[in-house]
Amino acid sequence: MARIHCLNNISKKGTDQLPAGYELVDDLAQAEGVLVRSAKLHDAEFPPSLLAIARAGAGVNNIPLDRCAEEGIVVFNTPGANANAVKELVLCGMLLGSRGVAEGIAWCRDNADDADIAKSAESAKKAFAGREIMGKKLGVVGLGAIGALVANAAIDLGMDVYGYDPYVSVDAAWRLSKDVHHVTNLDDLCAKCDYITIHVPAMESTKGMIGADQIKAMKSDAVLLNFSRDTLVDNDALVAALNADELGRYVTDFAIPAIMGAKNAIVLPHLGASTAEAEENCAVMAVAEIVDFIENGNIKNSVNFPACDLGPCREVGQRITIVHRNVPGVINGITEAIAAHGHNLANIISKARGDFAYTIIDIDDTVGDDAQEKMSARENVLRVRML
């Protein structure tokens, strides 16, 4: 039914979900679908056969989204599939930022040859004393799948949680504990909280959103956690604050040169989603998205086209899917042409996102063999499929 190319090692638990008739192929040029994790695709040439790319993870900075849209290729990601893994590491990061755990471990290793290490440790441990997180204020910037889980877990740990997200969705709001305080000003959250954790996507609008002003507003013993993307923080301002003891700790999952030598920085090697469970969850979700799109034309969790879902294809008639530019008249022209040839439209859904749009049409019978070619030739139509 379709050929799928894996650009990285995708969990077998996911690829085992491919229905009968699907084939895993080694050559991208043969593929209708691509499953990818971290492989960089910006310089890749996509064959005309390629319909969709599914990223087994949340971030899609390794995929040329605009070019894919221009070529009618739908790009999916798997939001929430690795959320629990990241949440758990964020909680670990808070504890690492609160207690001298990392320093204590390093001391033990450095003094491993001390025959009287137990006694020495009793004297040394005061240098690693920390504080408890219970009762402290946590600010969560971004209340999507991960941010909501972190906020709720922190409530359960006895923290006083403040959330900032001007774009929080209704679904995300339902997931949040009623005890999370809603904050409308980022600077106020930074000034108020003992811990600040960032959970927003990396976009042009969020680049450097934790800048010099926000860092300056933070308490001198505050702990800033970044398990989203390194570009969200002004690293120059951050390092300056850390080295001047104007910020307590920085705990991050991104090992970049600018941070490595900074005082009081705890740096992890991008472990957020590195659990067997998260990799399996992402793979299963990515496969489900790409199969539903190939077989039914439905779009769920795309990052370059709107969500658009008419459910499974009907047992009678035919489904037509159209990738097109978001300009007036495209769908009117196609539906009028369908009706003019005596075909009844049973159902239609059309959604737009920025410069692009997507339409699904169910008709009660089938169109002629040349209909797809004629529709594809229309101005502003990028791709047509008959299912």
Tab-separated table of C-alpha atoms in Angstrom:
chain	number	residue	atom	x	y	z
A	1	MET	CA	0.000	0.000	0.000
A	2	ALA	CA	2.885	2.393	0.767
A	3	ARG	CA	6.652	2.473	1.086
A	4	ILE	CA	8.159	3.999	4.236
A	5	HIS	CA	11.768	5.119	4.624
A	6	CYS	CA	13.326	5.423	8.098
A	7	LEU	CA	16.078	8.038	8.325
A	8	ASN	CA	17.023	7.029	11.876
A	9	ASN	CA	16.609	3.959	14.013
A	10	ILE	CA	12.877	4.068	14.709
A	11	SER	CA	11.589	1.876	17.538
A	12	LYS	CA	10.378	-1.475	16.263
A	13	LYS	CA	7.329	-1.047	18.467
A	14	GLY	CA	6.342	1.763	16.090
A	15	THR	CA	7.240	0.201	12.756
A	16	ASP	CA	5.471	-3.007	13.807
A	17	GLN	CA	2.263	-0.927	13.735
A	18	LEU	CA	2.507	-0.465	9.955
A	19	PRO	CA	-0.434	-2.320	8.379
A	20	ALA	CA	-0.123	-5.191	5.965
A	21	GLY	CA	0.978	-3.985	2.559
A	22	TYR	CA	3.347	-1.337	3.885
A	23	GLU	CA	7.014	-1.808	3.090
A	24	LEU	CA	10.136	-0.367	4.731
A	25	VAL	CA	12.555	0.760	2.013
A	26	ASP	CA	16.192	1.858	2.181
A	27	ASP	CA	15.956	4.477	-0.541
A	28	LEU	CA	14.289	7.828	0.117
A	29	ALA	CA	13.656	8.213	-3.608
A	30	GLN	CA	11.164	5.318	-3.456
A	31	ALA	CA	9.211	6.487	-0.421
A	32	GLU	CA	5.693	7.798	0.068
A	33	GLY	CA	6.381	8.375	3.752
A	34	VAL	CA	9.421	9.154	5.911
A	35	LEU	CA	9.963	8.472	9.609
A	36	VAL	CA	12.727	10.558	11.168
A	37	ARG	CA	14.162	11.526	14.526
A	38	SER	CA	17.252	13.757	14.363
A	39	ALA	CA	18.540	13.341	10.799
A	40	LYS	CA	18.917	16.698	9.053
A	41	LEU	CA	16.764	17.067	5.948
A	42	HIS	CA	17.433	20.648	4.871
A	43	ASP	CA	19.712	19.562	2.027
A	44	ALA	CA	17.725	16.462	1.067
A	45	GLU	CA	15.968	16.173	-2.270
A	46	PHE	CA	12.433	14.864	-1.933
A	47	PRO	CA	10.950	12.640	-4.638
A	48	PRO	CA	7.571	13.519	-6.205
A	49	SER	CA	6.188	10.366	-4.549
A	50	LEU	CA	6.812	11.677	-1.024
A	51	LEU	CA	3.543	12.561	0.698
A	52	ALA	CA	4.489	12.988	4.345
A	53	ILE	CA	7.314	13.166	6.888
A	54	ALA	CA	6.650	12.158	10.492
A	55	ARG	CA	9.108	13.307	13.140
A	56	ALA	CA	9.239	10.876	16.074
A	57	GLY	CA	9.593	13.705	18.572
A	58	ALA	CA	8.455	17.269	19.108
A	59	GLY	CA	11.155	19.513	17.631
A	60	VAL	CA	11.238	19.884	13.838
A	61	ASN	CA	14.182	22.240	13.320
A	62	ASN	CA	15.888	19.477	11.284
A	63	ILE	CA	13.137	19.593	8.630
A	64	PRO	CA	12.657	22.329	5.962
A	65	LEU	CA	9.014	23.045	6.758
A	66	ASP	CA	8.441	25.820	4.221
A	67	ARG	CA	9.971	23.838	1.365
A	68	CYS	CA	7.911	20.804	2.321
A	69	ALA	CA	4.750	22.914	2.254
A	70	GLU	CA	5.631	24.277	-1.190
A	71	GLU	CA	6.100	20.703	-2.421
A	72	GLY	CA	2.819	19.556	-0.878
A	73	ILE	CA	4.544	17.378	1.734
A	74	VAL	CA	2.789	17.272	5.115
A	75	VAL	CA	5.125	17.234	8.126
A	76	PHE	CA	3.956	15.692	11.395
A	77	ASN	CA	5.449	15.655	14.872
A	78	THR	CA	4.457	13.790	18.027
A	79	PRO	CA	3.591	16.352	20.734
A	80	GLY	CA	3.155	14.849	24.157
A	81	ALA	CA	4.561	11.429	23.299
A	82	ASN	CA	7.785	12.139	25.184
A	83	ALA	CA	6.256	14.563	27.677
A	84	ASN	CA	6.522	12.303	30.714
A	85	ALA	CA	10.198	11.563	30.063
A	86	VAL	CA	11.000	15.284	29.882
A	87	LYS	CA	8.836	16.033	32.922
A	88	GLU	CA	10.748	13.517	35.018
A	89	LEU	CA	14.094	14.986	33.958
A	90	VAL	CA	12.903	18.514	34.757
A	91	LEU	CA	12.003	17.371	38.270
A	92	CYS	CA	15.454	15.793	38.503
A	93	GLY	CA	16.923	19.094	37.313
A	94	MET	CA	15.113	20.992	40.046
A	95	LEU	CA	16.592	18.685	42.653
A	96	LEU	CA	20.060	18.951	41.108
A	97	GLY	CA	19.699	22.721	41.239
A	98	SER	CA	18.544	22.659	44.857
A	99	ARG	CA	20.919	20.203	46.487
A	100	GLY	CA	24.656	19.720	46.044
A	101	VAL	CA	24.089	16.275	44.546
A	102	ALA	CA	26.351	16.652	41.505
A	103	GLU	CA	29.093	18.279	43.579
A	104	GLY	CA	28.787	15.614	46.265
A	105	ILE	CA	29.129	12.830	43.713
A	106	ALA	CA	32.193	14.535	42.234
A	107	TRP	CA	33.744	14.892	45.723
A	108	CYS	CA	33.237	11.191	46.437
A	109	ARG	CA	34.911	10.226	43.172
A	110	ASP	CA	37.802	12.631	43.759
A	111	ASN	CA	38.349	11.149	47.228
A	112	ALA	CA	37.785	7.510	46.360
A	113	ASP	CA	41.281	6.536	47.585
A	114	ASP	CA	40.729	8.009	51.059
A	115	ALA	CA	40.721	5.061	53.466
A	116	ASP	CA	38.785	7.181	55.958
A	117	ILE	CA	36.335	8.597	53.401
A	118	ALA	CA	33.277	8.061	55.603
A	119	LYS	CA	34.689	10.340	58.285
A	120	SER	CA	35.959	12.834	55.720
A	121	ALA	CA	32.538	12.943	54.091
A	122	GLU	CA	30.915	14.050	57.358
A	123	SER	CA	33.170	17.095	57.348
A	124	ALA	CA	32.892	17.773	53.620
A	125	LYS	CA	29.130	17.485	53.216
A	126	LYS	CA	28.365	20.916	54.641
A	127	ALA	CA	29.768	22.363	51.406
A	128	PHE	CA	27.020	20.576	49.498
A	129	ALA	CA	24.075	21.569	51.648
A	130	GLY	CA	21.051	22.786	49.720
A	131	ARG	CA	17.397	23.554	50.153
A	132	GLU	CA	14.133	21.703	49.760
A	133	ILE	CA	11.747	22.453	46.915
A	134	MET	CA	8.591	21.974	49.009
A	135	GLY	CA	6.928	25.332	49.613
A	136	LYS	CA	9.064	27.133	47.022
A	137	LYS	CA	7.645	29.060	44.057
A	138	LEU	CA	7.970	27.489	40.607
A	139	GLY	CA	7.328	29.481	37.446
A	140	VAL	CA	6.410	27.441	34.361
A	141	VAL	CA	6.835	29.286	31.060
A	142	GLY	CA	4.695	27.469	28.503
A	143	LEU	CA	1.807	25.247	29.534
A	144	GLY	CA	1.662	22.732	26.705
A	145	ALA	CA	1.957	18.979	27.167
A	146	ILE	CA	5.260	19.075	29.072
A	147	GLY	CA	4.695	22.319	30.947
A	148	ALA	CA	1.325	21.144	32.238
A	149	LEU	CA	2.799	17.864	33.482
A	150	VAL	CA	5.637	19.701	35.237
A	151	ALA	CA	3.220	22.162	36.837
A	152	ASN	CA	0.917	19.424	38.123
A	153	ALA	CA	3.796	17.304	39.444
A	154	ALA	CA	5.242	20.313	41.250
A	155	ILE	CA	1.851	20.950	42.890
A	156	ASP	CA	1.903	17.350	44.112
A	157	LEU	CA	5.389	17.953	45.545
A	158	GLY	CA	4.085	20.865	47.585
A	159	MET	CA	5.369	23.729	45.454
A	160	ASP	CA	3.547	26.982	44.790
A	161	VAL	CA	3.227	27.008	40.994
A	162	TYR	CA	2.792	29.978	38.655
A	163	GLY	CA	2.124	29.498	34.940
A	164	TYR	CA	2.730	31.865	32.030
A	165	ASP	CA	1.399	31.108	28.553
A	166	PRO	CA	-0.449	33.763	26.530
A	167	TYR	CA	-1.376	31.118	23.951
A	168	VAL	CA	-2.530	28.302	26.223
A	169	SER	CA	-5.068	26.072	24.478
A	170	VAL	CA	-8.371	24.941	25.914
A	171	ASP	CA	-7.120	21.355	26.055
A	172	ALA	CA	-3.994	22.427	27.935
A	173	ALA	CA	-6.074	24.479	30.359
A	174	TRP	CA	-8.190	21.420	31.147
A	175	ARG	CA	-5.033	19.428	31.920
A	176	LEU	CA	-3.775	21.955	34.445
A	177	SER	CA	-4.337	21.676	38.181
A	178	LYS	CA	-6.725	24.324	39.508
A	179	ASP	CA	-3.995	25.260	41.986
A	180	VAL	CA	-1.698	26.677	39.287
A	181	HIS	CA	-1.669	30.487	39.462
A	182	HIS	CA	-2.073	32.206	36.098
A	183	VAL	CA	0.465	34.983	35.444
A	184	THR	CA	0.083	37.384	32.514
A	185	ASN	CA	3.494	39.061	32.701
A	186	LEU	CA	6.722	37.108	32.184
A	187	ASP	CA	8.860	39.599	34.089
A	188	ASP	CA	6.570	39.303	37.124
A	189	LEU	CA	6.919	35.520	37.062
A	190	CYS	CA	10.722	35.781	36.854
A	191	ALA	CA	10.849	38.172	39.806
A	192	LYS	CA	8.469	36.137	41.941
A	193	CYS	CA	9.702	32.571	41.576
A	194	ASP	CA	12.526	30.547	43.111
A	195	TYR	CA	12.609	28.224	40.103
A	196	ILE	CA	11.769	29.051	36.497
A	197	THR	CA	11.409	26.324	33.858
A	198	ILE	CA	10.900	26.946	30.136
A	199	HIS	CA	8.622	24.807	27.947
A	200	VAL	CA	7.927	26.637	24.695
A	201	PRO	CA	8.766	25.700	21.082
A	202	ALA	CA	11.821	27.193	19.387
A	203	MET	CA	10.518	29.789	16.932
A	204	GLU	CA	11.636	33.193	15.771
A	205	SER	CA	9.149	34.761	18.186
A	206	THR	CA	10.523	32.832	21.187
A	207	LYS	CA	14.239	33.202	20.424
A	208	GLY	CA	15.908	34.836	23.428
A	209	MET	CA	12.600	35.247	25.261
A	210	ILE	CA	14.504	34.812	28.524
A	211	GLY	CA	16.727	37.799	27.916
A	212	ALA	CA	18.854	40.162	29.972
A	213	ASP	CA	15.811	41.915	31.481
A	214	GLN	CA	14.172	38.663	32.576
A	215	ILE	CA	17.434	37.304	34.017
A	216	LYS	CA	18.044	40.575	35.862
A	217	ALA	CA	14.539	40.322	37.365
A	218	MET	CA	15.263	36.875	38.842
A	219	LYS	CA	16.315	36.357	42.452
A	220	SER	CA	20.054	36.011	42.995
A	221	ASP	CA	19.547	32.436	44.220
A	222	ALA	CA	16.936	31.465	41.627
A	223	VAL	CA	17.333	28.311	39.547
A	224	LEU	CA	16.621	28.585	35.820
A	225	LEU	CA	15.870	25.339	33.991
A	226	ASN	CA	15.880	24.940	30.219
A	227	PHE	CA	14.869	21.575	28.780
A	228	SER	CA	13.302	23.037	25.621
A	229	ARG	CA	15.900	24.671	23.344
A	230	ASP	CA	19.137	26.590	23.976
A	231	THR	CA	18.026	29.442	21.684
A	232	LEU	CA	15.259	30.447	24.096
A	233	VAL	CA	17.798	32.035	26.455
A	234	ASP	CA	20.177	34.946	25.908
A	235	ASN	CA	23.298	32.943	26.690
A	236	ASP	CA	25.606	35.960	26.985
A	237	ALA	CA	23.376	37.578	29.603
A	238	LEU	CA	22.955	34.231	31.357
A	239	VAL	CA	26.681	33.505	31.640
A	240	ALA	CA	27.355	37.030	32.873
A	241	ALA	CA	24.726	36.640	35.613
A	242	LEU	CA	26.005	33.217	36.678
A	243	ASN	CA	29.640	34.318	36.851
A	244	ALA	CA	28.682	37.428	38.861
A	245	ASP	CA	26.592	35.361	41.338
A	246	GLU	CA	23.486	37.233	40.219
A	247	LEU	CA	21.728	33.936	39.470
A	248	GLY	CA	21.846	30.785	41.572
A	249	ARG	CA	21.901	27.985	39.031
A	250	TYR	CA	21.275	27.160	35.406
A	251	VAL	CA	20.232	23.587	34.649
A	252	THR	CA	20.029	22.778	30.959
A	253	ASP	CA	19.762	19.810	28.618
A	254	PHE	CA	21.822	21.518	25.909
A	255	ALA	CA	25.593	21.271	25.895
A	256	ILE	CA	26.760	24.305	23.927
A	257	PRO	CA	30.180	25.989	24.134
A	258	ALA	CA	28.777	29.261	25.482
A	259	ILE	CA	27.567	27.568	28.672
A	260	MET	CA	30.179	24.928	29.422
A	261	GLY	CA	32.539	27.148	31.383
A	262	ALA	CA	29.887	29.105	33.249
A	263	LYS	CA	29.848	29.086	37.024
A	264	ASN	CA	27.006	27.109	38.637
A	265	ALA	CA	25.774	25.643	35.345
A	266	ILE	CA	24.637	22.009	35.349
A	267	VAL	CA	24.661	20.757	31.772
A	268	LEU	CA	23.144	17.487	30.545
A	269	PRO	CA	23.729	15.945	27.081
A	270	HIS	CA	20.175	16.302	25.707
A	271	LEU	CA	18.665	13.451	27.722
A	272	GLY	CA	15.102	14.804	27.895
A	273	ALA	CA	13.422	12.253	25.645
A	274	SER	CA	16.109	9.584	25.943
A	275	THR	CA	14.084	6.819	27.498
A	276	ALA	CA	12.982	3.572	25.919
A	277	GLU	CA	9.375	4.438	26.712
A	278	ALA	CA	9.534	7.877	25.080
A	279	GLU	CA	11.163	6.526	21.921
A	280	GLU	CA	8.481	3.852	21.661
A	281	ASN	CA	5.646	6.318	22.290
A	282	CYS	CA	6.971	8.728	19.656
A	283	ALA	CA	7.427	5.964	17.086
A	284	VAL	CA	3.932	4.568	17.626
A	285	MET	CA	2.363	8.021	17.357
A	286	ALA	CA	4.385	8.957	14.245
A	287	VAL	CA	3.379	5.750	12.477
A	288	ALA	CA	-0.293	6.263	13.365
A	289	GLU	CA	-0.215	9.812	11.955
A	290	ILE	CA	1.455	8.873	8.695
A	291	VAL	CA	-0.784	5.826	8.119
A	292	ASP	CA	-3.972	7.814	8.774
A	293	PHE	CA	-2.797	10.455	6.312
A	294	ILE	CA	-1.800	8.007	3.590
A	295	GLU	CA	-4.958	5.894	3.911
A	296	ASN	CA	-7.597	8.462	4.893
A	297	GLY	CA	-6.048	11.826	4.047
A	298	ASN	CA	-6.505	13.082	7.613
A	299	ILE	CA	-4.034	15.547	9.128
A	300	LYS	CA	-3.382	15.474	12.882
A	301	ASN	CA	-0.402	17.147	14.566
A	302	SER	CA	1.079	18.676	11.441
A	303	VAL	CA	3.535	21.532	11.836
A	304	ASN	CA	3.146	22.990	8.336
A	305	PHE	CA	-0.517	22.323	7.479
A	306	PRO	CA	-3.768	22.723	9.446
A	307	ALA	CA	-5.479	19.906	11.313
A	308	CYS	CA	-8.151	18.474	9.013
A	309	ASP	CA	-10.053	15.264	9.728
A	310	LEU	CA	-13.059	13.578	8.104
A	311	GLY	CA	-12.542	10.225	9.806
A	312	PRO	CA	-12.007	6.963	7.884
A	313	CYS	CA	-12.769	6.795	4.190
A	314	ARG	CA	-16.310	5.653	3.492
A	315	GLU	CA	-16.967	2.217	2.044
A	316	VAL	CA	-18.752	3.781	-0.939
A	317	GLY	CA	-17.725	6.642	-3.163
A	318	GLN	CA	-14.331	8.316	-3.231
A	319	ARG	CA	-12.269	10.724	-1.141
A	320	ILE	CA	-10.323	13.554	-2.763
A	321	THR	CA	-7.616	15.435	-0.843
A	322	ILE	CA	-6.176	18.727	-2.063
A	323	VAL	CA	-3.077	20.560	-0.838
A	324	HIS	CA	-3.299	24.150	-2.065
A	325	ARG	CA	-2.396	27.730	-1.396
A	326	ASN	CA	-4.606	29.741	0.915
A	327	VAL	CA	-6.069	32.036	-1.734
A	328	PRO	CA	-9.687	32.705	-2.720
A	329	GLY	CA	-11.407	30.608	-5.332
A	330	VAL	CA	-9.356	27.403	-5.304
A	331	ILE	CA	-11.926	25.148	-3.657
A	332	ASN	CA	-14.907	26.837	-5.296
A	333	GLY	CA	-13.413	26.088	-8.683
A	334	ILE	CA	-12.810	22.425	-7.841
A	335	THR	CA	-16.201	21.789	-6.231
A	336	GLU	CA	-17.997	23.497	-9.106
A	337	ALA	CA	-16.094	21.329	-11.586
A	338	ILE	CA	-16.986	18.177	-9.619
A	339	ALA	CA	-20.659	19.139	-9.517
A	340	ALA	CA	-20.656	20.103	-13.191
A	341	HIS	CA	-19.633	16.539	-14.048
A	342	GLY	CA	-22.619	15.171	-12.139
A	343	HIS	CA	-20.873	14.133	-8.933
A	344	ASN	CA	-22.558	14.727	-5.574
A	345	LEU	CA	-20.454	16.120	-2.721
A	346	ALA	CA	-21.266	14.058	0.361
A	347	ASN	CA	-18.931	15.885	2.729
A	348	ILE	CA	-16.226	18.538	2.653
A	349	ILE	CA	-13.822	20.105	5.116
A	350	SER	CA	-11.285	22.810	4.315
A	351	LYS	CA	-8.787	24.389	6.697
A	352	ALA	CA	-6.121	27.046	6.253
A	353	ARG	CA	-2.870	27.773	8.035
A	354	GLY	CA	-0.856	30.760	6.935
A	355	ASP	CA	-0.128	30.628	3.218
A	356	PHE	CA	-1.339	27.056	2.779
A	357	ALA	CA	-4.588	25.143	3.065
A	358	TYR	CA	-5.888	21.598	2.916
A	359	THR	CA	-9.234	20.257	1.789
A	360	ILE	CA	-10.893	16.830	2.008
A	361	ILE	CA	-13.907	16.068	-0.179
A	362	ASP	CA	-16.033	12.915	-0.085
A	363	ILE	CA	-18.183	12.194	-3.133
A	364	ASP	CA	-20.872	9.519	-3.565
A	365	ASP	CA	-19.316	7.890	-6.644
A	366	THR	CA	-15.925	8.010	-8.379
A	367	VAL	CA	-14.478	10.557	-10.787
A	368	GLY	CA	-12.813	9.726	-14.079
A	369	ASP	CA	-9.204	8.622	-14.423
A	370	ASP	CA	-8.100	12.016	-15.727
A	371	ALA	CA	-9.714	14.027	-12.898
A	372	GLN	CA	-6.636	14.002	-10.660
A	373	GLU	CA	-4.426	15.363	-13.428
A	374	LYS	CA	-6.935	18.102	-14.276
A	375	MET	CA	-7.328	19.170	-10.648
A	376	SER	CA	-3.553	19.168	-10.088
A	377	ALA	CA	-3.095	21.453	-13.083
A	378	ARG	CA	-5.298	24.163	-11.567
A	379	GLU	CA	-3.596	27.340	-10.390
A	380	ASN	CA	-2.515	27.322	-6.713
A	381	VAL	CA	-3.117	23.572	-6.343
A	382	LEU	CA	0.010	21.799	-5.057
A	383	ARG	CA	-1.089	18.181	-4.797
A	384	VAL	CA	-4.255	16.132	-5.353
A	385	ARG	CA	-4.877	12.549	-4.232
A	386	MET	CA	-7.750	10.188	-4.922
A	387	LEU	CA	-8.335	7.701	-2.098
